[in-house]
CSV table of C-alpha atoms and ligand atoms in Angstrom, one decimal:
chain,number,residue,atom,x,y,z
B,466,MET,CA,9.7,33.2,7.1
B,467,ASP,CA,10.3,36.8,8.0
B,468,ARG,CA,12.2,37.1,11.3
B,469,ASN,CA,10.2,40.2,12.1
B,470,LEU,CA,7.1,38.1,12.6
B,471,ALA,CA,8.2,37.2,16.0
B,472,LEU,CA,7.8,40.8,17.2
B,473,GLU,CA,4.5,41.1,15.4
B,474,LEU,CA,3.2,38.0,17.1
B,475,VAL,CA,3.9,39.3,20.6
B,476,ARG,CA,1.6,42.2,19.9
B,477,VAL,CA,-1.1,39.6,19.3
B,478,THR,CA,-0.7,37.9,22.6
B,479,GLU,CA,-0.3,41.2,24.4
B,480,ALA,CA,-3.6,42.4,23.0
B,481,ALA,CA,-5.3,39.1,24.1
B,482,ALA,CA,-3.8,39.3,27.6
B,483,LEU,CA,-4.8,43.0,28.0
B,484,ALA,CA,-8.4,42.2,27.0
B,485,CYS,CA,-9.0,39.2,29.2
B,486,GLY,CA,-6.9,40.7,32.0
B,487,ARG,CA,-9.9,42.8,32.8
B,488,TRP,CA,-11.8,39.6,33.6
B,489,VAL,CA,-9.3,38.2,36.1
B,490,GLY,CA,-11.1,37.0,39.2
B,491,LYS,CA,-14.6,37.9,38.0
B,492,GLY,CA,-15.7,34.3,37.9
B,493,ASP,CA,-16.8,34.5,34.3
B,494,LYS,CA,-14.5,32.3,32.2
B,495,MET,CA,-16.6,32.6,29.1
B,496,SER,CA,-16.4,36.3,28.9
B,497,ALA,CA,-12.7,36.2,29.7
B,498,ASP,CA,-12.2,33.7,26.8
B,499,GLU,CA,-14.3,35.8,24.4
B,500,ALA,CA,-12.4,39.0,25.2
B,501,ALA,CA,-9.1,37.3,24.6
B,502,THR,CA,-10.3,35.7,21.4
B,503,GLU,CA,-11.8,38.9,20.0
B,504,ALA,CA,-8.6,40.9,20.7
B,505,MET,CA,-6.4,38.2,19.2
B,506,ARG,CA,-8.5,37.9,16.1
B,507,ARG,CA,-8.5,41.7,15.5
B,508,THR,CA,-4.7,42.1,16.0
B,509,LEU,CA,-3.9,39.1,13.8
B,510,ASP,CA,-5.5,40.8,10.8
B,511,SER,CA,-3.0,43.6,10.9
B,512,ILE,CA,0.0,41.2,10.3
B,513,GLY,CA,1.5,40.6,6.9
B,514,ILE,CA,0.8,36.9,6.6
B,515,ASP,CA,-1.4,34.6,4.7
B,516,GLY,CA,-2.4,32.6,7.7
B,517,THR,CA,-4.7,29.6,8.3
B,518,VAL,CA,-5.8,28.6,11.8
B,519,VAL,CA,-5.1,24.9,12.2
B,520,ILE,CA,-5.4,24.6,16.0
B,521,GLY,CA,-7.9,27.0,17.4
B,522,GLU,CA,-11.1,27.6,19.3
B,523,GLY,CA,-13.0,24.7,17.7
B,524,GLU,CA,-14.7,23.7,14.4
B,525,MET,CA,-16.3,26.5,12.4
B,526,ASP,CA,-19.8,25.7,13.7
B,527,GLU,CA,-18.9,25.8,17.3
B,528,ALA,CA,-16.5,28.8,17.4
B,529,PRO,CA,-17.4,32.3,16.0
B,530,MET,CA,-13.7,33.3,15.8
B,531,LEU,CA,-10.3,31.7,15.3
B,532,TYR,CA,-12.0,28.5,14.3
B,533,ILE,CA,-10.0,25.7,12.5
B,534,GLY,CA,-9.7,26.6,8.9
B,535,GLU,CA,-10.2,30.4,9.4
B,536,LYS,CA,-8.0,32.7,7.3
B,537,VAL,CA,-6.2,35.4,9.2
B,538,GLY,CA,-3.7,38.1,8.4
B,539,THR,CA,-3.5,40.6,5.4
B,540,GLY,CA,-3.3,37.7,2.9
B,541,GLN,CA,0.2,38.5,1.7
B,542,PRO,CA,3.0,35.9,1.8
B,543,PRO,CA,4.3,34.0,3.7
B,544,GLU,CA,1.7,31.3,3.8
B,545,VAL,CA,1.7,30.0,7.4
B,546,ASP,CA,-0.3,27.7,9.7
B,547,ILE,CA,-1.3,29.1,13.1
B,548,ALA,CA,-2.0,27.5,16.4
B,549,VAL,CA,-3.8,29.6,19.0
B,550,ASP,CA,-5.0,29.5,22.6
B,551,PRO,CA,-6.1,33.1,23.2
B,552,LEU,CA,-6.6,32.3,26.9
B,553,GLU,CA,-5.0,29.1,28.2
B,554,GLY,CA,-6.4,28.5,31.6
B,555,THR,CA,-9.8,30.1,31.5
B,556,ASN,CA,-10.7,28.8,34.9
B,557,ILE,CA,-7.6,30.1,36.6
B,558,CYS,CA,-8.1,33.5,35.0
B,559,ALA,CA,-11.7,33.5,36.2
B,560,LYS,CA,-10.5,32.7,39.7
B,561,GLY,CA,-7.5,35.0,39.6
B,562,LEU,CA,-5.2,32.0,40.3
B,563,PRO,CA,-1.6,31.8,38.9
B,564,GLY,CA,-0.5,30.7,35.5
B,565,SER,CA,-2.9,31.7,32.7
B,566,ILE,CA,-1.4,32.9,29.5
B,567,ALA,CA,-2.4,34.1,26.0
B,568,THR,CA,-0.5,32.2,23.4
B,569,ILE,CA,0.0,31.7,19.7
B,570,ALA,CA,2.4,29.8,17.4
B,571,LEU,CA,3.2,30.0,13.8
B,572,ALA,CA,4.7,27.4,11.4
B,573,PRO,CA,5.3,27.0,7.7
B,574,LYS,CA,2.3,25.4,6.0
B,575,GLY,CA,1.8,21.8,7.2
B,576,GLY,CA,4.2,22.2,10.1
B,577,PHE,CA,1.8,21.5,13.0
B,578,LEU,CA,0.3,18.2,13.9
B,579,HIS,CA,-3.4,18.5,13.3
B,580,ALA,CA,-4.4,17.5,16.7
B,581,PRO,CA,-8.1,17.3,17.3
B,582,ASP,CA,-9.5,18.7,20.5
B,583,MET,CA,-8.9,15.7,22.6
B,584,TYR,CA,-6.5,14.5,25.3
B,585,MET,CA,-2.7,14.1,25.0
B,586,GLU,CA,-0.3,12.4,27.3
B,587,LYS,CA,2.8,14.7,27.6
B,588,ILE,CA,6.2,14.7,29.1
B,589,ALA,CA,8.3,17.8,28.8
B,590,VAL,CA,11.8,18.9,30.0
B,591,GLY,CA,14.3,21.7,29.4
B,592,PRO,CA,17.5,21.7,27.4
B,593,SER,CA,19.6,20.3,30.3
B,594,ALA,CA,17.5,17.1,30.2
B,595,ARG,CA,17.2,16.8,26.5
B,596,GLY,CA,17.3,13.3,25.1
B,597,VAL,CA,16.7,11.4,28.4
B,598,ILE,CA,12.9,11.3,28.5
B,599,ASP,CA,10.8,8.4,27.4
B,600,ILE,CA,7.0,8.5,27.6
B,601,HIS,CA,6.9,4.6,27.7
B,602,ASP,CA,8.8,4.6,31.0
B,603,SER,CA,7.5,5.4,34.4
B,604,PRO,CA,7.7,8.9,35.8
B,605,SER,CA,10.2,7.7,38.3
B,606,ALA,CA,12.5,6.2,35.7
B,607,ASN,CA,12.4,9.4,33.8
B,608,LEU,CA,13.2,11.4,36.9
B,609,LYS,CA,16.2,9.2,37.6
B,610,ARG,CA,17.6,10.0,34.2
B,611,ILE,CA,16.8,13.7,34.4
B,612,ALA,CA,18.5,14.0,37.8
B,613,GLU,CA,21.6,12.2,36.3
B,614,ALA,CA,21.6,14.6,33.3
B,615,LYS,CA,21.3,17.6,35.5
B,616,GLY,CA,23.8,16.4,38.0
B,617,CYS,CA,21.4,16.8,40.9
B,618,ARG,CA,19.5,14.5,43.3
B,619,ILE,CA,15.9,13.4,42.5
B,620,GLU,CA,14.8,15.3,45.6
B,621,ASP,CA,16.0,18.5,43.9
B,622,LEU,CA,13.6,18.1,41.0
B,623,THR,CA,10.2,19.7,40.8
B,624,VAL,CA,7.5,18.2,38.6
B,625,VAL,CA,4.3,19.8,37.5
B,626,THR,CA,1.1,17.8,36.8
B,627,LEU,CA,-2.6,18.6,36.6
B,628,ASP,CA,-4.4,17.8,39.8
B,629,ARG,CA,-6.7,15.1,38.4
B,630,PRO,CA,-7.7,11.6,39.6
B,631,ARG,CA,-6.3,10.3,36.3
B,632,HIS,CA,-2.9,11.3,37.6
B,633,ASP,CA,-3.1,9.5,41.0
B,634,ARG,CA,-0.7,6.7,39.9
B,635,ILE,CA,1.8,9.2,38.4
B,636,ILE,CA,1.8,11.3,41.5
B,637,GLU,CA,2.3,8.3,43.7
B,638,ASP,CA,5.2,7.1,41.6
B,639,ILE,CA,6.8,10.6,41.7
B,640,ARG,CA,6.5,10.9,45.4
B,641,LYS,CA,7.9,7.4,45.9
B,642,VAL,CA,11.3,8.5,44.5
B,643,GLY,CA,11.2,11.8,46.5
B,644,ALA,CA,10.8,14.5,43.8
B,645,ARG,CA,8.7,17.6,44.6
B,646,ILE,CA,5.4,18.2,42.9
B,647,HIS,CA,3.4,21.2,41.9
B,648,LEU,CA,-0.2,20.2,41.4
B,649,ILE,CA,-2.0,22.7,39.2
B,650,SER,CA,-5.8,23.1,38.7
B,651,ASP,CA,-5.5,24.0,35.0
B,652,GLY,CA,-3.1,25.3,32.4
B,653,ASP,CA,-0.3,22.9,31.5
B,654,VAL,CA,1.3,25.0,28.6
B,655,ALA,CA,3.0,27.5,30.8
B,656,PRO,CA,4.7,24.9,33.1
B,657,ALA,CA,5.8,22.9,30.0
B,658,ILE,CA,7.6,26.0,28.9
B,659,ALA,CA,8.9,26.7,32.4
B,660,THR,CA,10.9,23.5,32.3
B,661,ALA,CA,13.1,25.3,29.7
B,662,VAL,CA,13.4,28.6,31.5
B,663,GLU,CA,16.5,28.8,33.6
B,664,GLY,CA,15.6,29.5,37.2
B,665,SER,CA,11.9,28.8,37.0
B,666,GLY,CA,12.3,25.9,39.4
B,667,ILE,CA,10.3,23.6,37.2
B,668,ASP,CA,12.1,20.5,35.9
B,669,MET,CA,9.4,18.4,34.2
B,670,LEU,CA,5.8,18.5,33.1
B,671,ILE,CA,4.0,15.2,32.9
B,672,GLY,CA,0.5,13.9,32.5
B,673,ILE,CA,-2.6,14.1,30.4
B,674,GLY,CA,-4.0,17.5,29.2
B,675,GLY,CA,-5.3,18.9,25.9
B,676,ALA,CA,-3.8,17.9,22.6
B,677,PRO,CA,-3.9,21.4,21.0
B,678,GLU,CA,-2.0,22.7,24.1
B,679,GLY,CA,0.5,19.9,23.6
B,680,VAL,CA,1.3,21.2,20.1
B,681,LEU,CA,1.7,24.8,21.4
B,682,ALA,CA,4.0,23.6,24.1
B,683,ALA,CA,6.0,21.6,21.6
B,684,ALA,CA,6.4,24.7,19.4
B,685,ALA,CA,7.8,26.6,22.4
B,686,LEU,CA,10.1,23.8,23.6
B,687,LYS,CA,11.5,23.4,20.1
B,688,CYS,CA,12.4,27.1,20.1
B,689,MET,CA,14.2,26.7,23.5
B,690,GLY,CA,16.0,23.5,22.8
B,691,GLY,CA,13.9,21.6,25.3
B,692,ASP,CA,12.5,18.1,24.8
B,693,MET,CA,8.9,16.8,24.7
B,694,GLN,CA,7.0,13.7,23.8
B,695,GLY,CA,3.2,13.5,23.2
B,696,ARG,CA,0.8,10.6,22.6
B,697,LEU,CA,-2.8,11.1,21.8
B,698,VAL,CA,-5.3,9.5,24.2
B,699,PHE,CA,-8.3,8.2,22.5
B,700,MET,CA,-11.4,7.9,24.7
B,701,THR,CA,-14.2,7.3,22.1
B,702,GLN,CA,-14.7,5.9,18.6
B,703,GLU,CA,-15.7,9.4,17.5
B,704,GLU,CA,-12.3,10.7,18.4
B,705,ARG,CA,-10.6,7.9,16.4
B,706,ASP,CA,-12.8,8.8,13.4
B,707,ARG,CA,-12.0,12.5,13.7
B,708,ALA,CA,-8.3,11.9,14.0
B,709,ARG,CA,-8.4,9.6,11.0
B,710,ASP,CA,-10.1,12.4,9.1
B,711,MET,CA,-7.2,14.7,10.1
B,712,GLY,CA,-4.7,12.2,8.6
B,713,ILE,CA,-3.7,10.3,11.8
B,714,THR,CA,-3.3,6.6,11.1
B,715,ASP,CA,-1.2,5.3,14.0
B,716,PHE,CA,-3.1,5.8,17.2
B,717,ASP,CA,-0.3,4.8,19.4
B,718,ARG,CA,2.3,7.0,17.9
B,719,VAL,CA,4.6,9.0,20.1
B,720,TYR,CA,5.3,12.4,18.7
B,721,SER,CA,8.5,14.4,19.3
B,722,ALA,CA,8.4,18.2,19.6
B,723,GLU,CA,9.8,18.4,16.1
B,724,GLU,CA,7.0,16.1,14.8
B,725,MET,CA,4.3,18.2,16.4
B,726,ALA,CA,5.8,21.5,15.3
B,727,GLY,CA,8.0,21.2,12.2
B,728,GLY,CA,10.0,23.8,10.3
B,729,ASP,CA,10.8,27.4,11.3
B,730,VAL,CA,8.4,27.9,14.2
B,731,VAL,CA,7.6,31.2,16.0
B,732,PHE,CA,6.0,31.2,19.4
B,733,ALA,CA,4.7,33.9,21.6
B,734,ALA,CA,2.9,34.0,25.0
B,735,THR,CA,1.9,36.8,27.4
B,736,GLY,CA,1.1,36.4,31.0
B,737,VAL,CA,-2.5,37.0,32.1
B,738,THR,CA,-2.1,36.0,35.7
B,739,SER,CA,1.4,35.7,37.2
B,740,GLY,CA,3.0,32.3,36.9
B,741,ASP,CA,6.3,30.4,37.1
B,742,PHE,CA,8.1,32.7,34.6
B,743,LEU,CA,5.7,35.4,33.3
B,744,ARG,CA,4.1,38.1,35.4
B,745,GLY,CA,0.4,38.8,34.7
B,746,VAL,CA,-1.2,42.0,33.4
B,747,ARG,CA,-1.0,44.9,35.8
B,748,TYR,CA,-3.1,48.0,35.2
B,749,TYR,CA,-2.4,51.4,36.5
B,750,ALA,CA,-3.7,54.9,35.8
B,751,GLY,CA,-3.8,55.3,32.0
B,752,GLY,CA,-2.1,52.1,31.1
B,753,ALA,CA,-0.9,48.6,31.9
B,754,GLU,CA,2.2,46.5,31.9
B,755,THR,CA,2.6,43.1,30.3
B,756,GLU,CA,5.3,40.5,30.3
B,757,SER,CA,5.8,38.1,27.3
B,758,ILE,CA,8.1,35.5,25.9
B,759,VAL,CA,8.7,35.4,22.2
B,760,MET,CA,11.0,33.1,20.3
B,761,ARG,CA,11.9,31.6,16.9
B,762,SER,CA,13.2,28.1,16.4
B,763,LYS,CA,15.6,29.0,13.5
B,764,SER,CA,17.7,31.4,15.5
B,765,ARG,CA,16.8,30.0,19.0
B,766,THR,CA,16.6,33.6,20.3
B,767,VAL,CA,14.4,33.7,23.3
B,768,ARG,CA,13.1,37.2,24.2
B,769,PHE,CA,11.4,38.3,27.4
B,770,ILE,CA,9.5,41.4,26.6
B,771,ARG,CA,8.2,43.8,29.3
B,772,SER,CA,5.8,46.3,27.7
B,773,LEU,CA,4.3,49.4,29.0
B,774,HIS,CA,1.0,50.2,27.2
B,775,TYR,CA,-0.4,53.7,27.3
B,776,PHE,CA,-4.1,53.7,26.7
B,777,ASP,CA,-4.1,57.4,25.5
B,778,HIS,CA,-2.3,56.1,22.4
B,779,LYS,CA,-4.1,52.8,21.6
B,780,PRO,CA,-7.4,51.1,22.1
B,781,VAL,CA,-8.5,51.3,25.7
B,782,TYR,CA,-8.4,47.9,27.4
P,1177,LIG,C1,-7.6,21.4,31.1
P,1177,LIG,C2,-6.9,22.8,31.0
P,1177,LIG,C3,-5.5,22.6,30.6
P,1177,LIG,O1,-5.9,20.5,29.7
P,1177,LIG,O2,-7.3,20.9,32.3
P,1177,LIG,C4,-7.3,20.4,30.0
P,1177,LIG,O3,-7.0,23.5,32.1
P,1177,LIG,C5,-7.7,19.0,30.2
P,1177,LIG,O4,-8.0,18.5,31.4
P,1177,LIG,O5,-4.8,23.8,30.5
P,1177,LIG,P1,-9.4,18.3,32.1
P,1177,LIG,O6,-10.4,17.8,31.0
P,1177,LIG,O7,-9.3,17.2,33.1
P,1177,LIG,O8,-9.9,19.6,32.7
P,1177,LIG,C6,-5.5,21.8,29.4
P,1177,LIG,O9,-6.3,22.3,28.4
P,1177,LIG,C7,-4.1,22.0,28.7
P,1177,LIG,O10,-3.6,20.9,28.0
P,1178,LIG,MG1,-6.5,25.8,26.7
P,1179,LIG,MG1,-8.3,28.6,25.7
């Protein structure tokens, strides 16, 4: 895969963030999502790839754009699979709360786990705790090992989890051993990545969120040398049937980051609202500023890109 694709991809997430950035705090998550999706779709088609969306906005009949199976790019080689979440955290964007991002990942054909839009149980950590997590264990047992690996006390660790009743037992267990918790209302991709960003103050992400977002987080963590495990959570027979159609046979399987995002993976994300490691879009007279992260698993280069966009010289967002 062409290494220049990394820098091409960041243009895609920047465009999505600039578009939905206008909807921050307006209480209209649908419009915010649409703006991001439209901008991402448009920018993707200027990139020299033969791309297929494998994780996207839904099935063809439910999503007008970036649906699963949709072809994107100019159609020239390389042939790649694409995972997108044009606006991860639609609610937080609509409310102007911290932590929404525009994100995309790219893998050689067949590289991504074809995760249906369902729940996934996740545990994610950065490189300094690589190899010590086990999704079968309690959160507290994991935290003990993470503290040991990092050479700190459990009280020094900060865990992020979605604020949901389904996490009550996890939260209780974490508090019992004295770790700190950030409860978030939505958006678990950014904090999963934050575990691998030096100085973010986030040490572990745990809990049940979206499966497509789990695959995106796995792509990012693989690029950063972090560690992640995911296990699909089946709620209905219909989900089992759909997963089977997508080639999943072992419903209890625990996936590593590598198993969710295989091969030479490229990942990009741009902040929409400011979060643990990316600032959100800021507009000023005649332009706007964005902050992004872009990385490639093969070289493990992690780039933070701060861009100044001048609307006199590009589409006005
Ligand atoms: C959402 C969303 C997250 O998980 O919370 C979702 O905000 C699933 O949880 O960003 P609920 O159904 O309880 O809302 C994510 O999509 C990410 O994985
Ligand atoms: Mg999402
Ligand atoms: Mg989304």
